[in-house]
Amino acid sequence: EMKDLVIYAYLKKHYNNVTKDSFPSFQTLSEESGISKPTVIKSVNRLQASGYINISKIKKVNHYTFSDVNKFEIYSFDFLEDQTLTTADKAYIICMQPHMFKDSNLGIGKVIYSELDIANKLGIDLRTLRKYENHLQQGDKPVMTLVPTKKKDPMTGLVIQERIFDFDAYNNLLALKFMQIDEEIK
């Protein structure tokens, strides 16, 4: 679920380079993410059951290790602290990361899928998708902009809109830095 990825991001945010694990309490995860403690616990259990994290108890404290760091896209954890973004906004952004074509020259990410395809990929309905996207398009510095393309969705016949994400607007400059390093290596 989308909230699981937000919890995963907060677990990664607390990663300790020395111990190679993370050990925030459920209460800390709940307070930081804005997700209720029971939902945090369910998310942690789903992440463990899916093999994304391993949990060990040390002196009654959960310690989380990460099974495969390549399962999630690289992004800056700075945007998790952005108070203008809701938990749903953060979940949407995290879920869209792997589907983005990233343009390091322009500092943007682009996604070209139909609304229906995106809703299906995220496991949400169209109404919820539109609500998330409307919120991300508001404000002085919108995180996302919708731009019509010449393509049409074969199922609905509607024009497919390109979703353009401004990395600077939500502090995702880390992804661009990794892209620049990759380009320099090539």
XYZ file of C-alpha atoms in Angstrom:
186
model
C 0.000 0.000 0.000
C 1.070 3.566 -0.572
C 1.369 4.291 3.159
C 3.761 1.349 3.498
C 6.201 3.157 1.228
C 5.979 6.283 3.376
C 6.793 4.223 6.471
C 9.656 2.577 4.584
C 10.985 6.040 3.714
C 10.865 7.132 7.370
C 12.610 3.910 8.425
C 15.330 4.643 5.854
C 15.543 8.240 7.075
C 16.570 6.899 10.492
C 19.210 4.573 9.044
C 22.358 4.397 11.164
C 25.516 3.995 9.048
C 27.445 2.546 11.987
C 24.986 -0.143 13.103
C 23.597 -0.654 9.553
C 20.043 -0.604 10.843
C 17.233 1.689 11.890
C 15.395 1.684 15.209
C 12.746 4.403 15.504
C 9.778 3.561 17.719
C 6.293 3.106 16.312
C 5.388 6.336 18.115
C 8.216 8.237 16.404
C 7.210 6.861 12.996
C 3.600 7.823 13.684
C 4.448 11.375 14.774
C 6.841 12.043 11.897
C 4.696 10.533 9.151
C 1.295 11.696 10.356
C 0.063 8.099 10.095
C -1.721 6.522 13.068
C 0.290 4.141 15.239
C -1.919 1.097 14.427
C -1.474 1.791 10.693
C 2.292 2.179 11.186
C 2.388 -1.234 12.879
C 0.395 -2.803 10.019
C 2.691 -1.176 7.452
C 5.822 -2.429 9.232
C 4.341 -5.939 9.321
C 3.491 -5.802 5.596
C 6.994 -4.538 4.781
C 8.476 -7.436 6.745
C 6.103 -9.993 5.171
C 7.011 -8.660 1.697
C 10.720 -9.051 2.426
C 11.650 -5.380 2.288
C 12.778 -5.226 5.906
C 13.892 -7.629 8.598
C 13.040 -6.976 12.231
C 15.065 -8.073 15.239
C 14.472 -7.123 18.856
C 17.380 -5.840 20.903
C 16.486 -4.937 24.497
C 12.775 -4.641 23.597
C 13.548 -2.250 20.727
C 12.761 -3.127 17.115
C 15.811 -2.890 14.877
C 15.108 -2.778 11.162
C 17.531 -3.908 8.480
C 16.828 -3.424 4.806
C 16.764 -6.499 2.605
C 17.402 -4.989 -0.792
C 18.168 -1.306 -1.125
C 17.624 -1.527 -4.886
C 13.914 -2.251 -4.453
C 13.150 1.438 -3.950
C 14.077 4.461 -5.993
C 16.711 6.892 -4.710
C 15.312 10.192 -3.489
C 16.135 12.785 -0.890
C 14.530 12.345 2.515
C 14.375 16.144 2.863
C 10.935 16.224 1.296
C 9.611 14.113 4.190
C 10.041 17.191 6.403
C 8.127 19.476 4.024
C 5.092 20.645 6.007
C 3.299 21.809 2.858
C 3.039 18.200 1.685
C 0.443 15.900 3.202
C 1.152 12.243 3.965
C -0.880 11.390 0.849
C 1.274 13.785 -1.232
C 4.446 12.119 0.039
C 3.045 8.648 -0.636
C 2.072 9.672 -4.182
C 5.507 11.169 -4.882
C 7.307 8.087 -3.528
C 5.102 5.787 -5.624
C 5.618 7.833 -8.791
C 9.441 7.966 -8.497
C 10.105 4.615 -10.240
C 7.843 5.592 -13.159
C 9.578 8.906 -13.849
C 11.901 9.733 -16.678
C 14.313 12.063 -14.918
C 15.813 15.001 -16.766
C 18.772 16.250 -14.758
C 19.314 19.256 -17.041
C 15.843 20.617 -16.335
C 15.509 19.298 -12.764
C 12.274 17.506 -13.489
C 10.741 14.058 -13.660
C 8.158 13.123 -16.287
C 5.477 10.443 -16.241
C 3.359 9.672 -19.291
C 0.631 7.210 -18.363
C -3.114 7.522 -18.536
C -4.995 8.335 -15.342
C -6.378 4.808 -15.315
C -2.916 3.231 -15.651
C -1.544 5.357 -12.800
C -4.527 4.610 -10.567
C -4.069 0.891 -11.239
C -0.317 1.037 -10.571
C -0.959 2.802 -7.248
C -3.969 0.678 -6.294
C -6.297 3.658 -5.902
C -9.437 4.877 -7.649
C -9.536 7.753 -10.140
C -11.230 10.121 -7.702
C -8.426 9.635 -5.159
C -5.776 10.053 -7.864
C -7.325 13.342 -8.996
C -7.492 14.559 -5.399
C -3.758 13.860 -4.898
C -2.816 15.473 -8.190
C -4.985 18.556 -7.631
C -3.266 19.195 -4.304
C 0.212 18.834 -5.838
C -0.658 21.427 -8.511
C -1.588 24.118 -5.991
C 0.508 26.709 -4.221
C 3.130 29.234 -5.232
C 5.523 26.531 -6.382
C 3.552 23.497 -7.610
C 5.199 20.101 -7.239
C 3.462 18.737 -10.319
C 2.074 20.162 -13.541
C -0.226 18.374 -15.995
C 0.485 18.951 -19.690
C -1.755 17.470 -22.421
C -0.033 15.230 -24.986
C -1.179 14.137 -28.433
C -1.690 10.578 -27.186
C -5.091 9.175 -26.281
C -5.950 6.456 -23.806
C -7.141 3.497 -25.918
C -9.707 2.470 -23.278
C -11.293 5.835 -22.515
C -10.375 7.892 -25.579
C -9.268 10.711 -23.271
C -6.092 12.702 -23.933
C -3.161 11.388 -21.882
C -1.557 14.095 -19.804
C 2.142 14.222 -19.034
C 2.870 14.677 -15.332
C 5.882 16.909 -14.804
C 7.390 16.875 -11.306
C 9.612 19.765 -10.236
C 12.320 18.128 -8.099
C 13.319 21.447 -6.563
C 9.736 22.069 -5.422
C 9.851 19.027 -3.158
C 13.567 18.832 -2.376
C 14.368 15.808 -4.524
C 17.711 17.105 -5.670
C 19.434 13.935 -4.431
C 17.934 11.917 -7.303
C 19.361 14.441 -9.753
C 22.788 14.273 -8.102
C 22.867 10.489 -8.502
C 21.844 10.878 -12.149
C 24.667 13.366 -12.746
C 27.173 10.969 -11.154
C 25.887 8.138 -13.370
C 26.222 10.340 -16.450
C 29.789 11.326 -15.487
C 30.735 7.663 -15.008
C 29.381 6.797 -18.484
